[in-house]
CSV table of C-alpha atoms in Angstrom, one decimal:
chain,number,residue,atom,x,y,z
A,1,UNK,CA,243.9,3.9,6.1
A,2,UNK,CA,245.7,4.0,2.8
A,3,UNK,CA,243.9,3.8,-0.5
A,4,UNK,CA,243.3,0.0,-1.0
A,5,UNK,CA,243.1,-0.4,-4.6
A,6,UNK,CA,244.4,1.4,-7.7
A,7,UNK,CA,242.4,4.2,-9.3
A,8,UNK,CA,241.7,2.3,-12.4
A,9,UNK,CA,240.7,-0.8,-10.7
A,10,UNK,CA,238.4,1.3,-8.5
A,11,UNK,CA,236.8,2.7,-11.5
A,12,UNK,CA,236.4,-0.6,-13.2
A,13,UNK,CA,234.8,-2.2,-10.3
A,14,UNK,CA,232.4,0.7,-9.5
A,15,UNK,CA,231.3,0.7,-13.3
A,16,UNK,CA,230.5,-3.0,-13.0
A,17,UNK,CA,228.6,-2.5,-9.6
A,18,UNK,CA,226.5,0.2,-11.4
A,19,UNK,CA,225.9,-1.7,-14.4
A,20,UNK,CA,224.9,-4.9,-12.6
A,21,UNK,CA,222.9,-3.1,-9.7
A,22,UNK,CA,219.5,-4.6,-9.3
A,23,UNK,CA,218.5,-1.5,-7.3
A,24,UNK,CA,219.0,0.9,-10.1
A,25,UNK,CA,216.2,-0.3,-12.5
A,26,UNK,CA,215.9,2.6,-14.8
A,27,UNK,CA,218.4,2.1,-17.7
A,28,UNK,CA,218.5,5.9,-18.2
A,29,UNK,CA,219.5,6.4,-14.7
A,30,UNK,CA,222.3,3.8,-15.0
A,31,UNK,CA,223.4,5.5,-18.2
A,32,UNK,CA,223.6,8.8,-16.5
A,33,UNK,CA,225.7,7.4,-13.7
A,34,UNK,CA,228.2,5.6,-16.1
A,35,UNK,CA,228.4,8.8,-18.3
A,36,UNK,CA,229.2,10.8,-15.2
A,37,UNK,CA,232.0,8.2,-14.1
A,38,UNK,CA,233.5,8.6,-17.6
A,39,UNK,CA,233.2,12.5,-17.5
A,40,UNK,CA,236.5,13.6,-19.1
A,41,UNK,CA,238.6,16.2,-17.4
A,42,UNK,CA,240.3,18.4,-19.9
A,43,UNK,CA,242.6,20.4,-17.5
A,44,UNK,CA,240.7,23.6,-18.3
A,45,UNK,CA,241.5,25.8,-15.3
A,46,UNK,CA,238.2,27.5,-14.0
A,47,UNK,CA,237.9,28.6,-10.3
A,48,UNK,CA,234.5,28.5,-9.0
A,49,UNK,CA,232.9,31.9,-7.9
A,50,UNK,CA,232.1,32.5,-4.4
A,51,UNK,CA,228.7,31.1,-3.5
A,52,UNK,CA,226.0,33.0,-1.6
A,53,UNK,CA,225.4,31.8,1.9
A,54,UNK,CA,223.3,34.4,3.6
A,55,UNK,CA,221.0,35.9,0.8
A,56,UNK,CA,219.3,33.0,-1.1
A,57,UNK,CA,215.8,32.3,-2.2
A,58,UNK,CA,215.8,28.6,-2.3
A,59,UNK,CA,214.0,26.6,0.5
A,60,UNK,CA,215.0,23.1,-0.8
A,61,UNK,CA,218.4,21.2,-1.1
A,62,UNK,CA,220.3,24.4,-1.8
A,63,UNK,CA,219.1,25.9,1.5
A,64,UNK,CA,219.9,22.6,3.2
A,65,UNK,CA,223.5,22.7,2.0
A,66,UNK,CA,223.9,26.3,2.9
A,67,UNK,CA,222.4,25.9,6.2
A,68,UNK,CA,224.6,23.0,7.1
A,69,UNK,CA,227.8,25.1,6.1
A,70,UNK,CA,226.4,28.0,8.1
A,71,UNK,CA,226.2,25.8,11.1
A,72,UNK,CA,230.2,25.6,10.9
A,73,UNK,CA,230.2,22.1,12.5
A,74,UNK,CA,228.2,18.8,12.8
A,75,UNK,CA,228.2,16.3,15.6
A,76,UNK,CA,228.1,12.8,14.3
A,77,UNK,CA,225.9,11.0,17.0
A,78,UNK,CA,228.7,11.3,19.6
A,79,UNK,CA,230.8,14.3,20.9
A,80,UNK,CA,234.0,12.5,19.7
A,81,UNK,CA,233.1,13.0,16.0
A,82,UNK,CA,232.8,16.5,15.1
A,83,UNK,CA,232.9,17.7,11.4
A,84,UNK,CA,234.2,21.2,10.6
A,85,UNK,CA,232.8,22.3,7.3
A,86,UNK,CA,235.3,23.5,4.7
A,87,UNK,CA,233.5,24.2,1.4
A,88,UNK,CA,230.4,23.5,-0.8
A,89,UNK,CA,229.7,22.6,-4.4
A,90,UNK,CA,233.4,21.8,-4.8
A,91,UNK,CA,234.5,20.8,-8.5
A,92,UNK,CA,236.4,17.5,-8.6
A,93,UNK,CA,237.6,18.0,-12.2
A,94,UNK,CA,239.1,20.5,-14.3
A,95,UNK,CA,236.7,21.4,-17.0
A,96,UNK,CA,235.0,24.6,-18.6
A,97,UNK,CA,231.7,22.6,-18.5
A,98,UNK,CA,229.4,24.5,-16.1
A,99,UNK,CA,227.8,21.1,-15.2
A,100,UNK,CA,231.1,19.5,-14.2
A,101,UNK,CA,231.0,17.0,-11.2
A,102,UNK,CA,230.9,18.6,-7.8
A,103,UNK,CA,230.7,17.4,-4.3
A,104,UNK,CA,227.9,18.8,-2.3
A,105,UNK,CA,229.9,19.6,0.8
A,106,UNK,CA,233.2,18.8,2.3
A,107,UNK,CA,234.7,18.9,5.9
A,108,UNK,CA,237.3,17.6,8.2
A,109,UNK,CA,236.8,15.1,11.0
A,110,UNK,CA,240.0,15.6,13.0
A,111,UNK,CA,242.6,14.7,10.4
A,112,UNK,CA,240.3,12.9,8.0
A,113,UNK,CA,238.5,14.5,5.1
A,114,UNK,CA,234.8,14.2,4.9
A,115,UNK,CA,233.0,13.9,1.5
A,116,UNK,CA,229.3,14.4,1.8
A,117,UNK,CA,226.5,13.8,-0.6
A,118,UNK,CA,223.2,15.6,0.3
A,119,UNK,CA,219.6,14.8,-0.3
A,120,UNK,CA,216.4,16.8,0.8
A,121,UNK,CA,212.8,15.9,0.6
A,122,UNK,CA,210.2,18.7,0.9
A,123,UNK,CA,206.9,18.1,-0.3
A,124,UNK,CA,207.1,16.3,-3.5
A,125,UNK,CA,208.8,12.8,-3.7
A,126,UNK,CA,212.5,12.6,-4.1
A,127,UNK,CA,213.9,11.7,-7.6
A,128,UNK,CA,217.1,10.4,-6.6
A,129,UNK,CA,217.1,7.1,-4.4
A,130,UNK,CA,219.7,6.4,-1.6
A,131,UNK,CA,221.3,3.9,-4.1
A,132,UNK,CA,221.8,6.7,-6.7
A,133,UNK,CA,223.2,8.9,-3.9
A,134,UNK,CA,225.6,6.2,-2.8
A,135,UNK,CA,226.9,5.5,-6.4
A,136,UNK,CA,227.1,9.5,-7.1
A,137,UNK,CA,229.3,9.9,-3.9
A,138,UNK,CA,231.7,6.9,-5.0
A,139,UNK,CA,232.1,8.6,-8.4
A,140,UNK,CA,233.1,11.9,-6.9
A,141,UNK,CA,235.4,10.1,-4.5
A,142,UNK,CA,236.9,8.5,-7.7
A,143,UNK,CA,237.5,11.9,-9.4
A,144,UNK,CA,239.1,13.4,-6.3
A,145,UNK,CA,241.6,10.5,-6.2
A,146,UNK,CA,242.1,11.1,-9.9
A,147,UNK,CA,242.5,14.9,-9.8
A,148,UNK,CA,243.5,16.1,-6.4
A,149,UNK,CA,247.1,17.2,-7.4
A,150,UNK,CA,245.7,19.4,-10.3
A,151,UNK,CA,242.9,20.7,-8.2
A,152,UNK,CA,245.4,21.7,-5.6
A,153,UNK,CA,247.8,23.2,-8.2
A,154,UNK,CA,245.0,25.6,-9.5
A,155,UNK,CA,243.3,26.1,-6.3
A,156,UNK,CA,240.1,24.8,-7.6
A,157,UNK,CA,237.8,25.6,-4.6
A,158,UNK,CA,236.1,28.8,-3.3
A,159,UNK,CA,238.0,31.6,-1.6
A,160,UNK,CA,236.4,31.3,1.9
A,161,UNK,CA,237.8,31.7,5.4
A,162,UNK,CA,237.3,28.0,5.9
A,163,UNK,CA,239.4,27.2,2.8
A,164,UNK,CA,242.4,29.1,3.8
A,165,UNK,CA,245.5,26.8,3.4
A,166,UNK,CA,243.2,24.0,2.2
A,167,UNK,CA,244.9,21.2,0.1
A,168,UNK,CA,243.3,18.0,-0.9
A,169,UNK,CA,246.8,16.4,-0.6
A,170,UNK,CA,246.9,17.1,3.0
A,171,UNK,CA,244.1,14.7,3.6
A,172,UNK,CA,244.4,12.3,0.6
A,173,UNK,CA,248.0,11.3,0.4
A,174,UNK,CA,247.9,9.0,3.4
A,175,UNK,CA,244.3,8.2,4.2
A,176,UNK,CA,240.9,7.4,2.8
A,177,UNK,CA,238.1,10.2,3.1
A,178,UNK,CA,235.1,9.4,5.3
A,179,UNK,CA,232.2,9.1,2.7
A,180,UNK,CA,228.7,10.1,4.0
A,181,UNK,CA,225.3,10.4,2.5
A,182,UNK,CA,223.0,12.6,4.5
A,183,UNK,CA,219.3,13.5,4.0
A,184,UNK,CA,216.7,15.0,6.1
A,185,UNK,CA,214.3,12.9,8.2
A,186,UNK,CA,211.4,13.0,5.6
A,187,UNK,CA,213.8,11.7,2.9
A,188,UNK,CA,214.5,8.5,4.9
A,189,UNK,CA,211.0,8.1,6.1
A,190,UNK,CA,209.8,8.1,2.4
A,191,UNK,CA,212.3,5.3,1.5
A,192,UNK,CA,212.4,3.2,4.6
A,193,UNK,CA,208.7,3.0,5.2
A,194,UNK,CA,208.7,0.1,2.7
A,195,UNK,CA,209.3,-3.3,4.6
A,196,UNK,CA,212.9,-4.7,4.1
A,197,UNK,CA,214.0,-1.5,2.3
A,198,UNK,CA,216.6,-0.7,5.1
A,199,UNK,CA,217.9,-4.3,5.2
A,200,UNK,CA,218.3,-4.4,1.4
A,201,UNK,CA,220.0,-1.0,1.4
A,202,UNK,CA,222.4,-2.1,4.2
A,203,UNK,CA,223.1,-5.3,2.2
A,204,UNK,CA,223.8,-3.5,-1.0
A,205,UNK,CA,226.2,-1.0,0.7
A,206,UNK,CA,228.0,-3.9,2.3
A,207,UNK,CA,228.6,-5.5,-1.0
A,208,UNK,CA,230.0,-2.1,-2.3
A,209,UNK,CA,232.2,-1.9,0.7
A,210,UNK,CA,233.6,-5.4,0.1
A,211,UNK,CA,234.4,-5.0,-3.5
A,212,UNK,CA,235.8,-1.4,-3.3
A,213,UNK,CA,237.3,-1.8,0.2
A,214,UNK,CA,235.8,1.5,1.4
A,215,UNK,CA,233.2,2.4,3.9
A,216,UNK,CA,230.0,4.5,3.1
A,217,UNK,CA,227.9,5.9,6.0
A,218,UNK,CA,224.3,7.1,5.9
A,219,UNK,CA,223.0,9.8,8.2
A,220,UNK,CA,219.6,11.6,8.9
A,221,UNK,CA,219.2,15.1,10.1
A,222,UNK,CA,216.2,16.8,11.7
A,223,UNK,CA,213.6,18.2,9.2
A,224,UNK,CA,214.1,21.9,8.6
A,225,UNK,CA,211.3,24.2,7.5
A,226,UNK,CA,213.2,26.5,5.3
A,227,UNK,CA,210.2,28.0,3.8
A,228,UNK,CA,209.0,29.2,7.3
A,229,UNK,CA,212.5,30.7,7.9
A,230,UNK,CA,212.2,32.5,4.5
A,231,UNK,CA,208.8,33.9,5.4
A,232,UNK,CA,209.9,35.4,8.7
A,233,UNK,CA,212.2,37.8,6.8
A,234,UNK,CA,211.2,41.1,5.2
A,235,UNK,CA,213.2,40.5,2.0
A,236,UNK,CA,212.8,38.0,-0.7
A,237,UNK,CA,216.2,36.4,0.4
A,238,UNK,CA,217.2,34.9,3.7
A,239,UNK,CA,220.1,33.1,5.7
A,240,UNK,CA,219.1,29.5,6.0
A,241,UNK,CA,220.1,27.9,9.4
A,242,UNK,CA,219.9,24.4,11.0
A,243,UNK,CA,218.0,24.1,14.2
A,244,UNK,CA,220.2,21.1,15.1
A,245,UNK,CA,223.7,20.0,14.2
A,246,UNK,CA,223.4,16.4,15.3
A,247,UNK,CA,223.3,13.7,12.7
A,248,UNK,CA,222.0,10.3,13.5
A,249,UNK,CA,223.5,7.3,11.6
A,250,UNK,CA,220.9,5.2,9.8
């Protein structure tokens, strides 16, 4: 599938969808999404440093992200769809700003690129709703479309065995990436327990897909007790791992 609409048209339509969304009720949250969409890339070359995968202290979303990557592959419901993970926290703009937009994790599903936004609920209630996560992912996809040639030119990704010979253009020139929002089971239980939430979410995503002519998928994973994994070690740091690499579509 080739990119269906122009970059500028995609941006304007996405901006309107965010501005008019009845599901993002907090004006400050809407403003933060619009500001992120309008983030200006200044072509400042800055290659990200190598992340730590096996000696971390975190036991929340950072651990979730590292554990998925450490698992090497993920099975999407059926054996025919296997995602091989390529990189994490991947910058999608050229900027000296340390808080520049980054995709949580990217992978490949056969010859298709996978862009994935992650959410994780531990004990406290999550601050980002599924609607926010979907909009955030679409913003990152927009930036990838805008900047992939420059990102390739300056190799703006981590130096890992999995990124050897990686080029955005290889995937993006002739096809649209697979866009996925993934969260642990507790995250989805928190939101989907409300009556009609799933139906409303599905309807909102369908509207986005029709306007932008792009598909967004939602997946859930098994809950992982990273705090217990952390406690088992003798050191303050540990290597997070997933106990299941199967994701189920919501």
